[in-house]
Amino acid sequence: MNEVGTLLSGFTTLMVTMDPPGMVPIFLALTVGMTRGQRRRVAVRGALISFCLLVAFALIGDRILGALGISMSAFRIAGGILLFWIGCEMIFEKRQERKEKTTETAITKDNIAHLAAFPLAMPLIAGPGAISATILLGSKMETVLDKLALVFVILVASLVVLGAMLTAGLIDRFLGETGRNILTRILGMMLTALAVQFVIDGMQTAFNLTAAAT
């Protein structure tokens, strides 16, 4: 049951950090002038690349940290602070503005054939927040079945983002600017709460407070 709760929390965190509603106007701006088929190829390739990146970090991210001498407690605290900052950006409409600037820079500097890898897959979909979340989640999954369940969660989250990009035009017309702003703020509040929980978990482990907390 605890693993199910962790996976649900992880899915929520991924949904917030990957931000499917926020990706809709970004994707439309990024693929302006493309045909429907070209947009579909960019969306599929971007979702696939981001999925592979997140799975890699989820499965071996803790080993990378161990090789660098970074404890999971320290990473939980640092990751929680990062996610909290991203949540605040979403609440105060700073993240969307930063993503749009990243998109404008990429359009002028990168060939359109590489847009799926940069900036779509990284850093727009698999950004620092999503990568931090997957490493944190992966550290809690100890058995092979748990790891497979986490890969499935990442797959579902990636498919949701892919679906948002494939139906970007319809979603943009349905939500409108007001709907996107409201949804982004709600997701930002959820992310800040989850981020605080990451920090609490990290401090409990670092200072051996788990027993006292329970």
Tab-separated table of C-alpha atoms in Angstrom:
chain	number	residue	atom	x	y	z
A	1	MET	CA	0.000	0.000	0.000
A	2	ASN	CA	2.871	2.319	0.803
A	3	GLU	CA	4.386	1.658	-2.628
A	4	VAL	CA	1.050	2.474	-4.281
A	5	GLY	CA	0.922	5.781	-2.433
A	6	THR	CA	4.491	6.547	-3.479
A	7	LEU	CA	3.687	5.778	-7.118
A	8	LEU	CA	0.558	7.949	-7.041
A	9	SER	CA	2.544	10.761	-5.457
A	10	GLY	CA	5.239	10.243	-8.077
A	11	PHE	CA	2.740	10.370	-10.920
A	12	THR	CA	1.287	13.604	-9.544
A	13	THR	CA	4.768	15.096	-9.213
A	14	LEU	CA	5.671	14.122	-12.772
A	15	MET	CA	2.422	15.544	-14.099
A	16	VAL	CA	3.102	18.846	-12.390
A	17	THR	CA	6.771	19.103	-13.378
A	18	MET	CA	6.174	17.950	-16.956
A	19	ASP	CA	3.170	20.318	-17.074
A	20	PRO	CA	1.076	19.014	-20.035
A	21	PRO	CA	-1.283	22.064	-20.120
A	22	GLY	CA	1.682	24.420	-20.074
A	23	MET	CA	3.298	22.469	-22.907
A	24	VAL	CA	0.368	23.156	-25.252
A	25	PRO	CA	1.118	26.810	-26.181
A	26	ILE	CA	4.867	26.125	-26.066
A	27	PHE	CA	4.537	23.209	-28.491
A	28	LEU	CA	2.364	25.264	-30.830
A	29	ALA	CA	4.926	28.068	-30.845
A	30	LEU	CA	7.805	25.634	-31.273
A	31	THR	CA	6.248	23.928	-34.306
A	32	VAL	CA	4.738	26.959	-36.008
A	33	GLY	CA	4.654	26.537	-39.797
A	34	MET	CA	4.850	22.732	-39.631
A	35	THR	CA	2.317	20.393	-41.177
A	36	ARG	CA	0.201	18.100	-38.984
A	37	GLY	CA	2.439	15.147	-39.858
A	38	GLN	CA	5.606	17.050	-38.994
A	39	ARG	CA	4.144	18.129	-35.651
A	40	ARG	CA	3.175	14.533	-34.924
A	41	ARG	CA	6.712	13.306	-35.602
A	42	VAL	CA	8.236	16.006	-33.408
A	43	ALA	CA	5.789	15.248	-30.587
A	44	VAL	CA	6.382	11.472	-30.692
A	45	ARG	CA	10.152	11.831	-30.889
A	46	GLY	CA	10.232	14.410	-28.071
A	47	ALA	CA	8.068	12.264	-25.793
A	48	LEU	CA	10.193	9.170	-26.533
A	49	ILE	CA	13.487	10.935	-25.818
A	50	SER	CA	12.188	12.439	-22.566
A	51	PHE	CA	10.811	9.037	-21.506
A	52	CYS	CA	14.200	7.381	-22.052
A	53	LEU	CA	15.978	10.141	-20.129
A	54	LEU	CA	13.635	9.920	-17.151
A	55	VAL	CA	13.790	6.117	-17.039
A	56	ALA	CA	17.594	6.245	-17.067
A	57	PHE	CA	17.659	8.703	-14.165
A	58	ALA	CA	15.032	6.701	-12.272
A	59	LEU	CA	16.989	3.435	-12.566
A	60	ILE	CA	20.595	4.585	-12.102
A	61	GLY	CA	20.254	8.107	-10.755
A	62	ASP	CA	20.995	7.017	-7.178
A	63	ARG	CA	24.156	5.213	-8.361
A	64	ILE	CA	25.327	8.369	-10.089
A	65	LEU	CA	24.799	10.291	-6.869
A	66	GLY	CA	26.643	7.616	-4.908
A	67	ALA	CA	29.604	7.815	-7.273
A	68	LEU	CA	29.693	11.561	-6.689
A	69	GLY	CA	29.517	11.118	-2.922
A	70	ILE	CA	26.060	12.707	-2.622
A	71	SER	CA	23.695	11.096	-0.114
A	72	MET	CA	20.023	10.576	-0.957
A	73	SER	CA	19.099	12.660	2.081
A	74	ALA	CA	21.011	15.616	0.676
A	75	PHE	CA	19.479	15.090	-2.761
A	76	ARG	CA	15.959	14.848	-1.309
A	77	ILE	CA	16.427	18.183	0.444
A	78	ALA	CA	18.012	19.834	-2.617
A	79	GLY	CA	15.432	18.301	-4.958
A	80	GLY	CA	12.605	19.392	-2.690
A	81	ILE	CA	13.893	22.964	-2.676
A	82	LEU	CA	14.173	22.910	-6.483
A	83	LEU	CA	10.631	21.568	-6.880
A	84	PHE	CA	9.360	24.151	-4.393
A	85	TRP	CA	10.951	26.901	-6.477
A	86	ILE	CA	9.365	25.530	-9.656
A	87	GLY	CA	5.986	25.388	-7.891
A	88	CYS	CA	6.332	29.030	-6.861
A	89	GLU	CA	7.229	29.944	-10.441
A	90	MET	CA	4.033	28.256	-11.629
A	91	ILE	CA	1.915	30.051	-9.044
A	92	PHE	CA	3.344	33.457	-9.938
A	93	GLU	CA	3.458	32.806	-13.728
A	94	LYS	CA	7.249	32.929	-14.019
A	95	ARG	CA	7.852	29.409	-15.367
A	96	GLN	CA	5.754	29.851	-18.515
A	97	GLU	CA	7.567	33.072	-19.346
A	98	ARG	CA	10.965	31.375	-18.924
A	99	LYS	CA	9.905	28.410	-21.102
A	100	GLU	CA	8.706	30.747	-23.858
A	101	LYS	CA	12.069	32.520	-23.852
A	102	THR	CA	13.827	29.141	-24.138
A	103	THR	CA	11.626	28.271	-27.100
A	104	GLU	CA	12.335	31.559	-28.889
A	105	THR	CA	16.083	31.048	-28.495
A	106	ALA	CA	15.906	27.489	-29.802
A	107	ILE	CA	13.924	28.453	-32.894
A	108	THR	CA	16.596	30.906	-33.973
A	109	LYS	CA	19.640	28.733	-33.166
A	110	ASP	CA	18.658	25.118	-33.785
A	111	ASN	CA	17.748	23.299	-36.926
A	112	ILE	CA	14.119	22.232	-36.918
A	113	ALA	CA	15.157	18.577	-37.174
A	114	HIS	CA	16.630	18.758	-33.676
A	115	LEU	CA	13.697	20.495	-31.979
A	116	ALA	CA	12.371	17.207	-30.604
A	117	ALA	CA	15.584	16.667	-28.627
A	118	PHE	CA	16.212	20.313	-27.706
A	119	PRO	CA	14.370	22.122	-26.321
A	120	LEU	CA	11.268	19.891	-26.445
A	121	ALA	CA	12.509	16.701	-24.745
A	122	MET	CA	15.009	18.555	-22.592
A	123	PRO	CA	14.584	20.913	-20.836
A	124	LEU	CA	10.885	21.522	-21.586
A	125	ILE	CA	9.514	18.013	-20.835
A	126	ALA	CA	12.337	16.315	-18.916
A	127	GLY	CA	13.509	19.402	-17.108
A	128	PRO	CA	15.412	19.689	-13.812
A	129	GLY	CA	12.215	19.256	-11.799
A	130	ALA	CA	11.135	16.057	-13.558
A	131	ILE	CA	14.659	14.608	-13.410
A	132	SER	CA	14.946	15.385	-9.694
A	133	ALA	CA	11.551	13.824	-9.057
A	134	THR	CA	12.425	10.604	-10.899
A	135	ILE	CA	15.708	10.201	-9.015
A	136	LEU	CA	13.923	10.750	-5.709
A	137	LEU	CA	11.223	8.250	-6.633
A	138	GLY	CA	13.729	5.727	-7.924
A	139	SER	CA	15.591	5.810	-4.616
A	140	LYS	CA	12.423	4.625	-2.844
A	141	MET	CA	11.876	1.675	-5.188
A	142	GLU	CA	13.956	-1.253	-3.956
A	143	THR	CA	12.596	-4.358	-5.721
A	144	VAL	CA	12.532	-5.136	-9.435
A	145	LEU	CA	8.722	-4.973	-9.446
A	146	ASP	CA	8.824	-1.546	-7.822
A	147	LYS	CA	11.277	-0.346	-10.483
A	148	LEU	CA	9.041	-1.708	-13.243
A	149	ALA	CA	6.029	0.006	-11.680
A	150	LEU	CA	7.955	3.293	-11.668
A	151	VAL	CA	8.869	2.837	-15.348
A	152	PHE	CA	5.165	2.279	-16.055
A	153	VAL	CA	4.289	5.493	-14.187
A	154	ILE	CA	6.853	7.412	-16.245
A	155	LEU	CA	5.421	5.837	-19.410
A	156	VAL	CA	1.884	6.920	-18.516
A	157	ALA	CA	3.068	10.452	-17.696
A	158	SER	CA	4.944	10.622	-21.005
A	159	LEU	CA	1.855	9.424	-22.892
A	160	VAL	CA	-0.241	12.127	-21.215
A	161	VAL	CA	2.257	14.766	-22.347
A	162	LEU	CA	2.299	13.237	-25.829
A	163	GLY	CA	-1.493	13.320	-25.944
A	164	ALA	CA	-1.459	16.985	-24.922
A	165	MET	CA	0.973	17.822	-27.725
A	166	LEU	CA	-0.938	15.834	-30.356
A	167	THR	CA	-4.173	17.604	-29.415
A	168	ALA	CA	-2.498	20.951	-28.658
A	169	GLY	CA	-4.769	22.959	-30.941
A	170	LEU	CA	-7.983	21.596	-29.418
A	171	ILE	CA	-6.767	21.920	-25.816
A	172	ASP	CA	-5.606	25.489	-26.375
A	173	ARG	CA	-9.018	26.492	-27.716
A	174	PHE	CA	-10.853	24.619	-24.935
A	175	LEU	CA	-8.899	25.948	-21.953
A	176	GLY	CA	-8.151	29.416	-23.191
A	177	GLU	CA	-5.715	31.703	-21.398
A	178	THR	CA	-7.832	31.910	-18.235
A	179	GLY	CA	-8.215	28.141	-17.959
A	180	ARG	CA	-4.475	27.573	-18.413
A	181	ASN	CA	-3.643	30.156	-15.750
A	182	ILE	CA	-6.043	28.612	-13.204
A	183	LEU	CA	-4.857	25.059	-13.869
A	184	THR	CA	-1.195	26.067	-13.691
A	185	ARG	CA	-1.693	27.709	-10.289
A	186	ILE	CA	-3.516	24.675	-8.893
A	187	LEU	CA	-0.739	22.364	-10.085
A	188	GLY	CA	1.845	24.755	-8.638
A	189	MET	CA	0.233	24.559	-5.199
A	190	MET	CA	0.261	20.755	-5.362
A	191	LEU	CA	3.919	20.745	-6.346
A	192	THR	CA	4.977	23.034	-3.488
A	193	ALA	CA	3.242	20.740	-0.994
A	194	LEU	CA	4.960	17.667	-2.457
A	195	ALA	CA	8.285	19.520	-2.433
A	196	VAL	CA	7.955	20.299	1.273
A	197	GLN	CA	7.308	16.599	1.903
A	198	PHE	CA	10.527	15.721	0.045
A	199	VAL	CA	12.469	18.127	2.282
A	200	ILE	CA	10.858	16.686	5.419
A	201	ASP	CA	11.717	13.128	4.332
A	202	GLY	CA	15.307	14.134	3.628
A	203	MET	CA	15.738	15.840	6.990
A	204	GLN	CA	14.210	12.895	8.823
A	205	THR	CA	16.671	10.511	7.186
A	206	ALA	CA	19.689	12.811	7.524
A	207	PHE	CA	19.126	13.494	11.221
A	208	ASN	CA	17.647	10.085	12.149
A	209	LEU	CA	14.279	11.638	12.989
A	210	THR	CA	12.135	8.916	11.415
A	211	ALA	CA	11.502	7.105	14.650
A	212	ALA	CA	10.658	10.311	16.458
A	213	ALA	CA	8.302	11.392	13.667
A	214	THR	CA	6.347	8.142	13.793
